[in-house]
mmCIF file of C-alpha atoms in Angstrom:
data_model
loop_
_atom_site.group_PDB
_atom_site.id
_atom_site.type_symbol
_atom_site.label_atom_id
_atom_site.label_comp_id
_atom_site.label_asym_id
_atom_site.label_seq_id
_atom_site.Cartn_x
_atom_site.Cartn_y
_atom_site.Cartn_z
ATOM 1 C CA MET A 746 14.945 -179.120 18.962
ATOM 2 C CA LYS A 747 15.100 -180.450 15.429
ATOM 3 C CA HIS A 748 18.184 -178.350 14.648
ATOM 4 C CA ASP A 749 19.929 -179.538 17.821
ATOM 5 C CA LEU A 750 19.078 -183.142 17.054
ATOM 6 C CA CYS A 751 20.433 -182.827 13.526
ATOM 7 C CA ALA A 752 23.655 -181.385 14.954
ATOM 8 C CA ALA A 753 24.088 -184.300 17.377
ATOM 9 C CA ARG A 754 26.871 -186.534 16.127
ATOM 10 C CA THR A 755 26.542 -189.364 18.627
ATOM 11 C CA PRO A 756 23.671 -191.382 20.011
ATOM 12 C CA ARG A 757 24.561 -190.159 23.508
ATOM 13 C CA ARG A 758 24.272 -186.494 22.485
ATOM 14 C CA ALA A 759 21.058 -187.191 20.568
ATOM 15 C CA GLU A 760 19.602 -188.847 23.655
ATOM 16 C CA ARG A 761 20.486 -185.797 25.741
ATOM 17 C CA VAL A 762 18.863 -183.442 23.203
ATOM 18 C CA VAL A 763 15.684 -185.539 23.098
ATOM 19 C CA THR A 764 15.515 -185.872 26.894
ATOM 20 C CA GLN A 765 15.886 -182.121 27.387
ATOM 21 C CA ALA A 766 13.266 -181.375 24.728
ATOM 22 C CA GLY A 767 10.863 -183.850 26.330
ATOM 23 C CA ASP A 768 11.376 -182.272 29.743
ATOM 24 C CA ARG A 769 10.710 -178.785 28.351
ATOM 25 C CA LEU A 770 7.632 -180.013 26.497
ATOM 26 C CA TRP A 771 6.213 -181.669 29.618
ATOM 27 C CA ARG A 772 6.859 -178.609 31.846
ATOM 28 C CA ARG A 773 5.210 -176.375 29.268
ATOM 29 C CA ALA A 774 2.158 -178.668 29.069
ATOM 30 C CA VAL A 775 1.834 -178.790 32.862
ATOM 31 C CA ASP A 776 2.202 -175.008 33.140
ATOM 32 C CA ARG A 777 -0.491 -174.586 30.501
ATOM 33 C CA ALA A 778 -2.866 -177.031 32.186
ATOM 34 C CA GLN A 779 -2.349 -175.346 35.543
ATOM 35 C CA GLY A 780 -3.005 -171.903 34.092
ATOM 36 C CA ARG A 781 0.535 -170.568 34.569
ATOM 37 C CA ARG A 782 1.061 -169.900 30.853
ATOM 38 C CA SER A 783 -1.535 -167.630 29.324
ATOM 39 C CA ASP A 784 0.808 -166.889 26.401
ATOM 40 C CA LEU A 785 0.300 -170.318 24.821
ATOM 41 C CA GLY A 786 -2.836 -169.636 22.826
ATOM 42 C CA THR A 787 -6.566 -169.531 23.269
ATOM 43 C CA LEU A 788 -7.417 -173.233 23.521
ATOM 44 C CA ASP A 789 -8.986 -174.422 26.745
ATOM 45 C CA ARG A 790 -6.161 -175.135 29.155
ATOM 46 C CA PHE A 791 -7.279 -178.777 29.445
ATOM 47 C CA ASP A 792 -7.056 -179.330 25.682
ATOM 48 C CA ASP A 793 -3.972 -181.482 25.222
ATOM 49 C CA ARG A 794 -3.790 -181.332 21.422
ATOM 50 C CA PRO A 795 -0.665 -179.110 21.441
ATOM 51 C CA LEU A 796 1.118 -181.748 23.532
ATOM 52 C CA TYR A 797 -0.062 -184.486 21.157
ATOM 53 C CA TRP A 798 1.123 -182.674 18.022
ATOM 54 C CA ALA A 799 4.459 -181.752 19.588
ATOM 55 C CA ARG A 800 4.985 -185.388 20.552
ATOM 56 C CA LEU A 801 4.292 -186.482 16.976
ATOM 57 C CA GLN A 802 6.788 -183.932 15.627
ATOM 58 C CA LEU A 803 9.441 -185.052 18.104
ATOM 59 C CA SER A 804 8.830 -188.703 17.244
ATOM 60 C CA SER A 805 9.203 -187.941 13.550
ATOM 61 C CA ALA A 806 12.470 -186.068 14.116
ATOM 62 C CA ILE A 807 13.858 -188.944 16.188
ATOM 63 C CA ARG A 808 13.005 -191.517 13.499
ATOM 64 C CA GLN A 809 14.796 -189.429 10.867
ATOM 65 C CA TRP A 810 17.980 -188.851 12.875
ATOM 66 C CA THR A 811 21.095 -190.730 11.885
ATOM 67 C CA PRO A 812 24.506 -190.434 13.547
ATOM 68 C CA ALA A 813 27.167 -188.569 11.636
ATOM 69 C CA THR A 814 29.611 -190.705 9.735
ATOM 70 C CA ARG A 815 33.271 -189.929 9.611
#
């Protein structure tokens, strides 16, 4: 996601990248909580720390993004 966000040249494209990453993150967290993803580690499936840390990383990437200048 970070690479795609850095490659986004416009706010509209950046918004699309962030929205898609958020959707993937949420689906992955739901799948994990519902036991559909056993490949996501050994934490209890109700432990939401991976979701928390991913959200912090995404927030950091968004704050650092700047549109390309011509």
